[in-house]
Tab-separated table of C-alpha atoms and ligand atoms in Angstrom:
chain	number	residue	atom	x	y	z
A	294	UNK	CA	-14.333	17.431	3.639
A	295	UNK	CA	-17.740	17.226	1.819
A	296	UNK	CA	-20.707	19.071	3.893
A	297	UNK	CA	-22.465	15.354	3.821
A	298	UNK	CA	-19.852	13.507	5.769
A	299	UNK	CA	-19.690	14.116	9.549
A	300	UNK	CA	-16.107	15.045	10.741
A	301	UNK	CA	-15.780	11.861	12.988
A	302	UNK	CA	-16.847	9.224	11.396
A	303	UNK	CA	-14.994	6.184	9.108
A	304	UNK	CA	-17.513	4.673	6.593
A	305	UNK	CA	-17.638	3.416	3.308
A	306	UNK	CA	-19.578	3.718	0.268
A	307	UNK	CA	-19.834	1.592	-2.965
A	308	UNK	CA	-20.474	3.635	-6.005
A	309	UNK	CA	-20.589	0.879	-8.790
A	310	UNK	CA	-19.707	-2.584	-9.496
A	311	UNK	CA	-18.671	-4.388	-12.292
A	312	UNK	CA	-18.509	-7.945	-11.995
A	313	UNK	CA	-16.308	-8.697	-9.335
A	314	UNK	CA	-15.188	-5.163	-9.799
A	315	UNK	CA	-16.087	-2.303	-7.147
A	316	UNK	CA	-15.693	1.313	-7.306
A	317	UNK	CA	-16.963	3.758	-4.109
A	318	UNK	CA	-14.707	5.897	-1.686
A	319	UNK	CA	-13.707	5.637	2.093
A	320	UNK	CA	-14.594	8.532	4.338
A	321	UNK	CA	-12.619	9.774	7.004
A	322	UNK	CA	-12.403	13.150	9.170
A	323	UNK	CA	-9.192	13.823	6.849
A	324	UNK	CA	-11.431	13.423	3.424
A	325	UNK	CA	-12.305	10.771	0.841
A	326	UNK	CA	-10.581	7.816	-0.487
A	327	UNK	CA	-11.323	7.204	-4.078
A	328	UNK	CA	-11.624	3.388	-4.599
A	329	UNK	CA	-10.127	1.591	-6.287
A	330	UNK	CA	-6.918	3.490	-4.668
A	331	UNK	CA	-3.266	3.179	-4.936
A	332	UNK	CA	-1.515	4.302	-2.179
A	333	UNK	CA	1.597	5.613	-2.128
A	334	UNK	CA	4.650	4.080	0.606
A	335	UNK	CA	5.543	7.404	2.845
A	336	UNK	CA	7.657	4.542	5.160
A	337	UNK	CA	9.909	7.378	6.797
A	338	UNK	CA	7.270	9.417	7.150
A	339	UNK	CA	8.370	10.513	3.384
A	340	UNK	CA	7.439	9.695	-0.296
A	341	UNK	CA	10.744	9.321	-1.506
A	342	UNK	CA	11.730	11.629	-3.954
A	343	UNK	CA	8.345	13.449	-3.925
A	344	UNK	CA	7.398	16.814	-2.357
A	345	UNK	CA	3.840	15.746	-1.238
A	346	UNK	CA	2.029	18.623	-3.298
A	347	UNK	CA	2.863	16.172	-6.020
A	348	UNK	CA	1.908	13.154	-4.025
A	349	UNK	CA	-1.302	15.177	-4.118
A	350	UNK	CA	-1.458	16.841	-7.957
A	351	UNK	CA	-0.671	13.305	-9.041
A	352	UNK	CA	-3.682	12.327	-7.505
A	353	UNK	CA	-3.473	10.107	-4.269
A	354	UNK	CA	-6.132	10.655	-1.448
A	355	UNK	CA	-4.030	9.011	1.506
A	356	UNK	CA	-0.130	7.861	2.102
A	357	UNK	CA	1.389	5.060	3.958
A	358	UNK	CA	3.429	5.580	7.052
A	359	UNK	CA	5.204	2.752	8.787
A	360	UNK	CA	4.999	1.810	12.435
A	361	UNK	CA	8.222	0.034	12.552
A	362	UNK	CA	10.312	2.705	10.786
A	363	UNK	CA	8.361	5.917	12.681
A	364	UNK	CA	9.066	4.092	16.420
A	365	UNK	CA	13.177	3.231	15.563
A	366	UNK	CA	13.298	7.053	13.739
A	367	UNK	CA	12.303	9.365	14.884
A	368	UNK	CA	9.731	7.806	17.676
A	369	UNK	CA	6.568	7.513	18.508
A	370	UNK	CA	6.127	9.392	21.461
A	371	UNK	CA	8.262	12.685	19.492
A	372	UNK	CA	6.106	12.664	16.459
A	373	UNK	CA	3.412	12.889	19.147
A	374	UNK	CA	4.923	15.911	20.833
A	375	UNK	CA	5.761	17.512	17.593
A	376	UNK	CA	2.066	17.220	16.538
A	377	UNK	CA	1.532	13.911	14.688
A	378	UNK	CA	2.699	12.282	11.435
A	379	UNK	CA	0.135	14.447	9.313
A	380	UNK	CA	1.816	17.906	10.690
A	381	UNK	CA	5.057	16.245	10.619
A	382	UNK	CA	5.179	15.090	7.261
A	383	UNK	CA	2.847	18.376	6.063
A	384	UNK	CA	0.563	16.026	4.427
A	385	UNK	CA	-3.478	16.626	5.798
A	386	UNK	CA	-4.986	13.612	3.779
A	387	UNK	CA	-5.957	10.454	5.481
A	388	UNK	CA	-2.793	8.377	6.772
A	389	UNK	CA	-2.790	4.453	6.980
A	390	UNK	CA	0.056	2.945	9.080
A	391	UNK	CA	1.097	-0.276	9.166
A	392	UNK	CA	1.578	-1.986	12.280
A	393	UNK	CA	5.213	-3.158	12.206
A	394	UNK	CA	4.880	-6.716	12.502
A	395	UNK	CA	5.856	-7.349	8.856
A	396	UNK	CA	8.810	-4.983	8.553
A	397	UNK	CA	10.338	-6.432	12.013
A	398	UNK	CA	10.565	-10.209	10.245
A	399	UNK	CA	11.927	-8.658	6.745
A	400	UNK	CA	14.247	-5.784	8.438
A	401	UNK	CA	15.380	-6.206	12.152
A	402	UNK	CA	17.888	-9.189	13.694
A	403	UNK	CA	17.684	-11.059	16.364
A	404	UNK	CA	13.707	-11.237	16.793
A	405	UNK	CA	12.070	-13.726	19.098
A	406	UNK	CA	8.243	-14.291	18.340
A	407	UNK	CA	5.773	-15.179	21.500
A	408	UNK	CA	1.937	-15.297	22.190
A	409	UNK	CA	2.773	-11.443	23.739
A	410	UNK	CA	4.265	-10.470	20.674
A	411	UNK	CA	7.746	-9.981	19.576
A	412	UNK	CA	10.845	-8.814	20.294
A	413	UNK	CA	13.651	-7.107	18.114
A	414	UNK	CA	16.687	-5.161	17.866
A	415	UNK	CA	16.320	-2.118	15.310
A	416	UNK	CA	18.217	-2.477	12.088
A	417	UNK	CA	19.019	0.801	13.169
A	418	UNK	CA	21.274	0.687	16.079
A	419	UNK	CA	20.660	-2.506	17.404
A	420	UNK	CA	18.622	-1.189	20.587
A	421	UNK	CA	16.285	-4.264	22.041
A	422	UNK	CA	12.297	-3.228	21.312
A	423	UNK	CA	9.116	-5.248	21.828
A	424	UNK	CA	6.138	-5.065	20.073
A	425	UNK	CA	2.890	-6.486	21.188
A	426	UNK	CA	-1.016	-5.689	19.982
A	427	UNK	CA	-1.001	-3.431	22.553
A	428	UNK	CA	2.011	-1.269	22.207
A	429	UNK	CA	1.399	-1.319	17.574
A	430	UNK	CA	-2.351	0.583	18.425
A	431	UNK	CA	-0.347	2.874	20.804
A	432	UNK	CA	2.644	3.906	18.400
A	433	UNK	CA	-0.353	3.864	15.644
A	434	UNK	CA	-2.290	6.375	17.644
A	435	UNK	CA	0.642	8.177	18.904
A	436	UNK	CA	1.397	8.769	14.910
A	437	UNK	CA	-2.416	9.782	14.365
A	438	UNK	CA	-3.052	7.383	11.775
A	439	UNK	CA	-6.553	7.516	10.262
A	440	UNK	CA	-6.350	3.711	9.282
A	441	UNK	CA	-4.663	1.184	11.552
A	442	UNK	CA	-3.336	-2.498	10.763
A	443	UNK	CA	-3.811	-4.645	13.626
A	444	UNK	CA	-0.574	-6.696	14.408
A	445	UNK	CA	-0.019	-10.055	12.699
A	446	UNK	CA	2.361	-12.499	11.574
A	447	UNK	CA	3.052	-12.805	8.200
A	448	UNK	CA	4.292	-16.105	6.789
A	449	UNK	CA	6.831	-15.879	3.789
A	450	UNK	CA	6.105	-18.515	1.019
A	451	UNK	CA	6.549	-21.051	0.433
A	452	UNK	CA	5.876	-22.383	3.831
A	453	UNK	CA	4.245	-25.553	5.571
A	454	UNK	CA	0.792	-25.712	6.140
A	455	UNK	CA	1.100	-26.082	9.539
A	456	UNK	CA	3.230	-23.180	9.651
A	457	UNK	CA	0.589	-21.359	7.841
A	458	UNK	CA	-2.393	-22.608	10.596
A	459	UNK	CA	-0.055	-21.619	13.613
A	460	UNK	CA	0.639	-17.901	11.760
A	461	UNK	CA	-2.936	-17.331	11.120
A	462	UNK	CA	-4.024	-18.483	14.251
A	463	UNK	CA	-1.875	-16.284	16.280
A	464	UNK	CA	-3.100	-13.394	14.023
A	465	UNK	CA	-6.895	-14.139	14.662
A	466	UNK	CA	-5.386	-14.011	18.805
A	467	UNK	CA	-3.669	-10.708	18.076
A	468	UNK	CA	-6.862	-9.502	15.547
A	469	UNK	CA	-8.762	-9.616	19.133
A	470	UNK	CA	-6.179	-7.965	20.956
A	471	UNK	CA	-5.628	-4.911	18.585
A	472	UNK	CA	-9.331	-4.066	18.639
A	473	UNK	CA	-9.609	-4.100	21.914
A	474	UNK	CA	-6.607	-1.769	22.579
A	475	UNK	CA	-8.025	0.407	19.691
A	476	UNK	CA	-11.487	1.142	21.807
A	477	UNK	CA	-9.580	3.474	22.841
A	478	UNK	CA	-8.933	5.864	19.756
A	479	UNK	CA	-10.776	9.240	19.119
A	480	UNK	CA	-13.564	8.782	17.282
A	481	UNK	CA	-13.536	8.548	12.908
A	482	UNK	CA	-10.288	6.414	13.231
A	483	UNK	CA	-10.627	2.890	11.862
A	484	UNK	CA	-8.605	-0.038	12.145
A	485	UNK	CA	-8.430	-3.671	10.006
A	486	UNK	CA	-7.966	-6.736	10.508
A	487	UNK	CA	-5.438	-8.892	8.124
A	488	UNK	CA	-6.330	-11.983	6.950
A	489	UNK	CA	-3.745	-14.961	7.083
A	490	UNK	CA	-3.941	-18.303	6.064
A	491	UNK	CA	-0.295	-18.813	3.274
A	492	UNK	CA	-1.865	-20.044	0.466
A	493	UNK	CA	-4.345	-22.806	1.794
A	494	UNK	CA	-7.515	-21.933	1.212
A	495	UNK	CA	-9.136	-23.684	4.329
A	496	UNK	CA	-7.215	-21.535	6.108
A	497	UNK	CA	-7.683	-18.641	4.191
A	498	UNK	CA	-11.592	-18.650	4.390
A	499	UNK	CA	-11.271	-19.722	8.570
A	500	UNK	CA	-9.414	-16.344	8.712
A	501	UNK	CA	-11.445	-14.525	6.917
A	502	UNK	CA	-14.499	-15.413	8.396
A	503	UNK	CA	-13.341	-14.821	11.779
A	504	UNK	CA	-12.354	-11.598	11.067
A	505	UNK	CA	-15.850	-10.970	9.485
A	506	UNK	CA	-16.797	-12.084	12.848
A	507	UNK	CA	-15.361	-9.487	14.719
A	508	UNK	CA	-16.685	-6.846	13.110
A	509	UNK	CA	-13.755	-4.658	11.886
A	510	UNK	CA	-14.346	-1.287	9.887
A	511	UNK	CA	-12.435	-2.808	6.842
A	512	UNK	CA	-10.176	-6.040	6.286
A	513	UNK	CA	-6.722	-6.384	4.969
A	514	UNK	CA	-5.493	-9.640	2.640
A	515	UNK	CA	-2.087	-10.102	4.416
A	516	UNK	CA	0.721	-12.651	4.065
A	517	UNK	CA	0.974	-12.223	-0.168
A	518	UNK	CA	3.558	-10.427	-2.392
A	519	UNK	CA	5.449	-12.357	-0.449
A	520	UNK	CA	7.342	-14.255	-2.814
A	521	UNK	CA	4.591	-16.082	-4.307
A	522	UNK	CA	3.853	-16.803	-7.879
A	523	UNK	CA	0.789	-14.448	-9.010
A	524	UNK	CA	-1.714	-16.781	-10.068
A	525	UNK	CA	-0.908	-18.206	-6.459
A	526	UNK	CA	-1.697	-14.312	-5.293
A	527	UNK	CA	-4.990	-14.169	-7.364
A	528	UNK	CA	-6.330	-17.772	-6.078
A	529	UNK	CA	-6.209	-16.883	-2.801
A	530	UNK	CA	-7.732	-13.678	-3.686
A	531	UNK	CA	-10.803	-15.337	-5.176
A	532	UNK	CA	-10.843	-17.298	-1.707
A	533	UNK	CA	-10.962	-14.685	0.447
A	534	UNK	CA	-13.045	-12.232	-1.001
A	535	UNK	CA	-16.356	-14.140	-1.087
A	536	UNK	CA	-16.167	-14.280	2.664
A	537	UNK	CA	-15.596	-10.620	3.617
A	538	UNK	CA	-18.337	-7.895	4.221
A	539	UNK	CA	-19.089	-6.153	0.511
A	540	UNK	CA	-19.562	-3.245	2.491
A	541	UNK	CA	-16.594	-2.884	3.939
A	542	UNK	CA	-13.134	-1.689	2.404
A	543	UNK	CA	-10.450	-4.535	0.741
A	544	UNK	CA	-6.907	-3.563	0.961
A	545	UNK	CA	-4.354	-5.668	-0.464
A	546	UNK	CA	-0.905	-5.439	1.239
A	547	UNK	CA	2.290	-4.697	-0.845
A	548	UNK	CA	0.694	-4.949	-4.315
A	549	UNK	CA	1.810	-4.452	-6.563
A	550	UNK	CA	2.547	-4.314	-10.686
A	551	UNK	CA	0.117	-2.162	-12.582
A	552	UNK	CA	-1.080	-5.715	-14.165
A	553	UNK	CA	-0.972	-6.768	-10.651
A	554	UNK	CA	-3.447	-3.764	-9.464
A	555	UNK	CA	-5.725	-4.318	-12.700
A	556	UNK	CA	-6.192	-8.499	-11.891
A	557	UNK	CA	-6.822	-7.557	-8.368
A	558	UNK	CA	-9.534	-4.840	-8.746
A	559	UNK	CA	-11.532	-7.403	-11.323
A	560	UNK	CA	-11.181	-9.829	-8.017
A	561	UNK	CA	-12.787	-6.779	-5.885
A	562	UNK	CA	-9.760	-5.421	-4.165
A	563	UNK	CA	-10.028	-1.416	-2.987
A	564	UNK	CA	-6.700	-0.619	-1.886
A	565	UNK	CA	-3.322	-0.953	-2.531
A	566	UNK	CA	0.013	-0.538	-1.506
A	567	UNK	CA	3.785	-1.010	-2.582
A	568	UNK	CA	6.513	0.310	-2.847
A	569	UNK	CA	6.815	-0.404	-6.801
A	570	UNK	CA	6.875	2.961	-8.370
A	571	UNK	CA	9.117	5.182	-6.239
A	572	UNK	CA	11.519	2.155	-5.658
A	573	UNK	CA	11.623	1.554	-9.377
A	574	UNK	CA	12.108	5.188	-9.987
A	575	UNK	CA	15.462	4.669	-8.082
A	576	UNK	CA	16.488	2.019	-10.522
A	577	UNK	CA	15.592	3.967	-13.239
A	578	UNK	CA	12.283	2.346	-14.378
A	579	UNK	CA	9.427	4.003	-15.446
A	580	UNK	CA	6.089	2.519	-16.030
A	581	UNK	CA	3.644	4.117	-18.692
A	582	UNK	CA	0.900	3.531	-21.006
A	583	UNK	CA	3.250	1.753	-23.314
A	584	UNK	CA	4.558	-0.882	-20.820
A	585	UNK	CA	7.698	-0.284	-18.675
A	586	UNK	CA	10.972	1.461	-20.154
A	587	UNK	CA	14.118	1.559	-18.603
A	588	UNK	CA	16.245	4.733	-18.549
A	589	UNK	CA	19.485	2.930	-18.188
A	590	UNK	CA	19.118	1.467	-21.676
A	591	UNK	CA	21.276	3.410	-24.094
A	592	UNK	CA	18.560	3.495	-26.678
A	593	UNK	CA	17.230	6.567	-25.269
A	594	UNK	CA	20.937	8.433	-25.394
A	595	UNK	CA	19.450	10.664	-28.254
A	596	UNK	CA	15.508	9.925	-27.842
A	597	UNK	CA	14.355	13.569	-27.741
A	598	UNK	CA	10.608	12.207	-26.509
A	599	UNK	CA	9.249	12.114	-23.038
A	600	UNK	CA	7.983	9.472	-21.419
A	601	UNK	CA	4.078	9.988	-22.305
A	602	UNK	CA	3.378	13.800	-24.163
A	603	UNK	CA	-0.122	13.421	-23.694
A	604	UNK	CA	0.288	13.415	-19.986
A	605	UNK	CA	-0.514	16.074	-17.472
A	606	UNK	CA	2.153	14.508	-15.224
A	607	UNK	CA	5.502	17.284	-16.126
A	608	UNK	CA	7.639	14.402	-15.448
A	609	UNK	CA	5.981	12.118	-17.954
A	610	UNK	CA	5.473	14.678	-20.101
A	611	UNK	CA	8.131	17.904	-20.258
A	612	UNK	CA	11.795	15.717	-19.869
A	613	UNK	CA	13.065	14.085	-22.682
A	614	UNK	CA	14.284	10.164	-22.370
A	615	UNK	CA	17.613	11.570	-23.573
A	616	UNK	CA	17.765	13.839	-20.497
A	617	UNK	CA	16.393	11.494	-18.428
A	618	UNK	CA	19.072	8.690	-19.628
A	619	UNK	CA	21.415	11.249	-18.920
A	620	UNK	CA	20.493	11.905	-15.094
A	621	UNK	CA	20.719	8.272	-14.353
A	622	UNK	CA	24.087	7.426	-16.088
A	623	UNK	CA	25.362	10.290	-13.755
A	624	UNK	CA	23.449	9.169	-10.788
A	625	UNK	CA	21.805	12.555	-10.453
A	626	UNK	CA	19.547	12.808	-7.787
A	627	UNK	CA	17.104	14.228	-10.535
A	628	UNK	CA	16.754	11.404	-12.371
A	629	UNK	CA	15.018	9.298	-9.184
A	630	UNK	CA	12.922	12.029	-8.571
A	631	UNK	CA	11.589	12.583	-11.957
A	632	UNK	CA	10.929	9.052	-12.685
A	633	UNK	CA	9.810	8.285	-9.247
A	634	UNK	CA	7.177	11.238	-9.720
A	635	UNK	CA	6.020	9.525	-13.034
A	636	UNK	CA	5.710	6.353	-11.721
A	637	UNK	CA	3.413	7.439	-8.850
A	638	UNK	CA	1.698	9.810	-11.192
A	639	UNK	CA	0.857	6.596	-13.546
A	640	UNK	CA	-0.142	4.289	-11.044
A	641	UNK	CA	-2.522	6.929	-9.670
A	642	UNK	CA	-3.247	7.391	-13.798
A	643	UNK	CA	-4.193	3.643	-13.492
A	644	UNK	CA	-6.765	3.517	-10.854
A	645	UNK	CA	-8.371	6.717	-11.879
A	646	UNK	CA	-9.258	4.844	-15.220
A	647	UNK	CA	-9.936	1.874	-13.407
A	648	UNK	CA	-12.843	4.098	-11.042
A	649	UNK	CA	-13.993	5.543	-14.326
A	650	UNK	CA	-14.453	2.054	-16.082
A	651	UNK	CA	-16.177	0.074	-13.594
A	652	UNK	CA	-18.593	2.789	-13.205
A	653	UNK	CA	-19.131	2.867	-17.028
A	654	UNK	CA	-19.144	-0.848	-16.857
A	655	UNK	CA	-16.310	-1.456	-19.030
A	656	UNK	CA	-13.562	-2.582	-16.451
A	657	UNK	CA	-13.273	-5.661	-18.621
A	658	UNK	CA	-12.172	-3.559	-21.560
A	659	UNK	CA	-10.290	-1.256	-19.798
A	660	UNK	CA	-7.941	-4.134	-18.742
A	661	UNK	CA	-7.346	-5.347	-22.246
A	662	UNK	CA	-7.163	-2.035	-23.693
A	663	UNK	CA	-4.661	-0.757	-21.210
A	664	UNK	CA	-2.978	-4.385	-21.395
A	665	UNK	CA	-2.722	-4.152	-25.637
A	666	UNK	CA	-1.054	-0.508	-24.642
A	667	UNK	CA	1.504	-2.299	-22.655
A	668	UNK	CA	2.166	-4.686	-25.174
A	669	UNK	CA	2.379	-2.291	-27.755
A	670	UNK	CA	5.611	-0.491	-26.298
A	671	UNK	CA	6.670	2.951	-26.938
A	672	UNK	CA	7.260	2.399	-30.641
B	992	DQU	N1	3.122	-8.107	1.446
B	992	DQU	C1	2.810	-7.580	2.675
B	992	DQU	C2	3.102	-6.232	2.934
B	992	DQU	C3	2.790	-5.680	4.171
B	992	DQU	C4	2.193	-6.473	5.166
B	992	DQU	N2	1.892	-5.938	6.387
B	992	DQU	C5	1.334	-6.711	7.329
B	992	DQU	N3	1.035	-6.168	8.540
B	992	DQU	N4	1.018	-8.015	7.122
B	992	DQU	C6	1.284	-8.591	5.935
B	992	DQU	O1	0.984	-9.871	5.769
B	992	DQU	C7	1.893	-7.829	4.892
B	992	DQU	C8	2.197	-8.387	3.642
């Protein structure tokens, strides 16, 4: 915590912009968030494969927990008892939390959605659970998350438009809803709204501006990476972001690729999340400077180079590919870890140079630079 930032408050500050570029931070009682930021998926209250001092080293301000996950396993109302998610987990940086609503339509059975909110059986065990505004600020609060996601309903695409309206318009109902249960939060805790709307712009900028509207400490773009093409992604984007507060934080949901990231920050996005790197690292893909390079390939069976030697990452830079080959074609638990770690070091890699360009002005040739690097390959 820096001297100049009270120890209850949520604020943000932009540093720099570069076009539609922005660089800044996020301050919370739990420290800074370095915008543009990737942050990494800790669903389980865990970043797989990661001890969290190299969550940290690698250079991440603030995780992701998940509301759905934390209230199946191990609860809401234990993490609570046993202190919170941030002594749980041993992590003291800012926490965002999702609010459930997205994981319940892509993970649980037999849901039923209503005005109230909706109903499930875990993917767990099967035990019936509802899930209103209400109850996602409680588990939320219960798990001590610095940043909250108000509840919503999030449309898979393709869809119909009027499937899109009726989604976004029960997410504007809900957007009310959350706040309004969130009053009652300690002080320096934030929560956003999500913007809806598929990808029809009407409906994207009605969303938006209602949400703008109501005043929330920072807004979410919701309801993409969800199938879509990503020029469909970056469109809607470009719609959305005119209409929302420039001083208030832009987090992207579930984004992305590293070219992903870079296209999204020149469109003014501030944070990110996905679950790209570590779940890659389990499938034995690594992404680095000189595009992506996949460890299963026998190519690397006698490649004595790591992944990037000019790294500080040890993972990127101390393991050979050979060895690294080796751990995955014997499905050593190793080999996730170690590319899992270098994928979450990069990504954080990425951003960092992403800060430092836009405040140089030179996000534009940062992107084609770092693109050119990609194209190049790991000759
Ligand atoms: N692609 C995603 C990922 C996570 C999401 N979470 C919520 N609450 N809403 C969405 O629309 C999401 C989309």
């Amino acid at each position: 915590m820096t001297p100049d930032t009270p120890a209850d408050t949520f604020s943000f500050t932009l540093s720099a912009t570069d076009g539609a570029a922005r660089t800044g931070y996020v301050s919370t009682p739990r420290g800074r968030i370095r915008t543009p930021a990737f942050m990494p998926v800790g669903t389980v209250a865990t970043v797989k494969g990661l001890y969290f001092d190299q969550v940290r080293a690698a250079g991440a301000d603030i995780v992701l927990g998940n509301t759905y996950h934390l209230m199946l396993r191990p609860g809401a109302e234990r993490v609570a008892k046993l202190g919170g998610l941030h002594t749980f987990m041993r992590w003291d940086g800012p926490i965002l939390t999702d609010s459930g609503g997205f994981q319940v339509m892509s993970l649980s059975s037999l849901r039923k959605m209503s005005e109230q909110g909706v109903t499930f059986r875990s993917h767990v065990d099967g035990a019936y659970h509802e899930m209103s505004p209400e109850r996602s600020v409680e588990i939320q609060g219960l798990l001590g998350a610095d940043i909250q996601m108000q509840l919503d309903e999030c449309v898979r695409l393709p869809c119909t438009d009027e499937e899109a309206e009726r989604a976004m318009r029960l997410s504007l109902r809900w957007a009310e809803r959350s706040k309004r249960a969130f009053e009652t939060q300690p002080k320096g805790r934030a929560i956003f709204g999500i913007v809806q709307g598929g990808a029809v712009p009407a409906l994207r900028v009605e969303s938006a501006r209602a949400l703008a509207d109501m005043d929330f400490p920072g807004y979410s773009i919701g309801g993409l990476a969800v199938g879509e093409p990503q020029e469909v992604m970056l469109a809607m984007i470009e719609t959305v972001a005119p209409h929302l507060p420039t001083n208030k934080p832009r987090y992207l949901m579930g984004v992305g690729t590293p070219d992903d990231l870079l296209e999204s920050v020149a469109r003014g996005i501030d944070m990110f999340d996905c679950v790209m790197p570590t779940r890659s690292g389990r499938h034995a893909l690594a992404f680095t400077r000189f595009g992506r390079i996949n460890l299963k390939n026998a190519r690397h069976a006698e490649d004595p180079r790591p992944l990037d030697e000019e790294s500080d990452c040890p993972a990127l830079r101390d393991y050979s590919r050979a060895y690294l080959h080796h751990l995955v074609r014997c499905e050593e638990m190793l080999g996730a870890m170690l590319i899992s770690w270098a994928n979450i070091h990069y990504y954080q890699q990425l951003m960092a140079g992403a800060r430092a360009a836009i405040a140089a002005g030179r996000y534009a040739d940062y992107v084609a630079q770092t693109k050119e690097g990609w194209a190049r390959g790991d000759l």
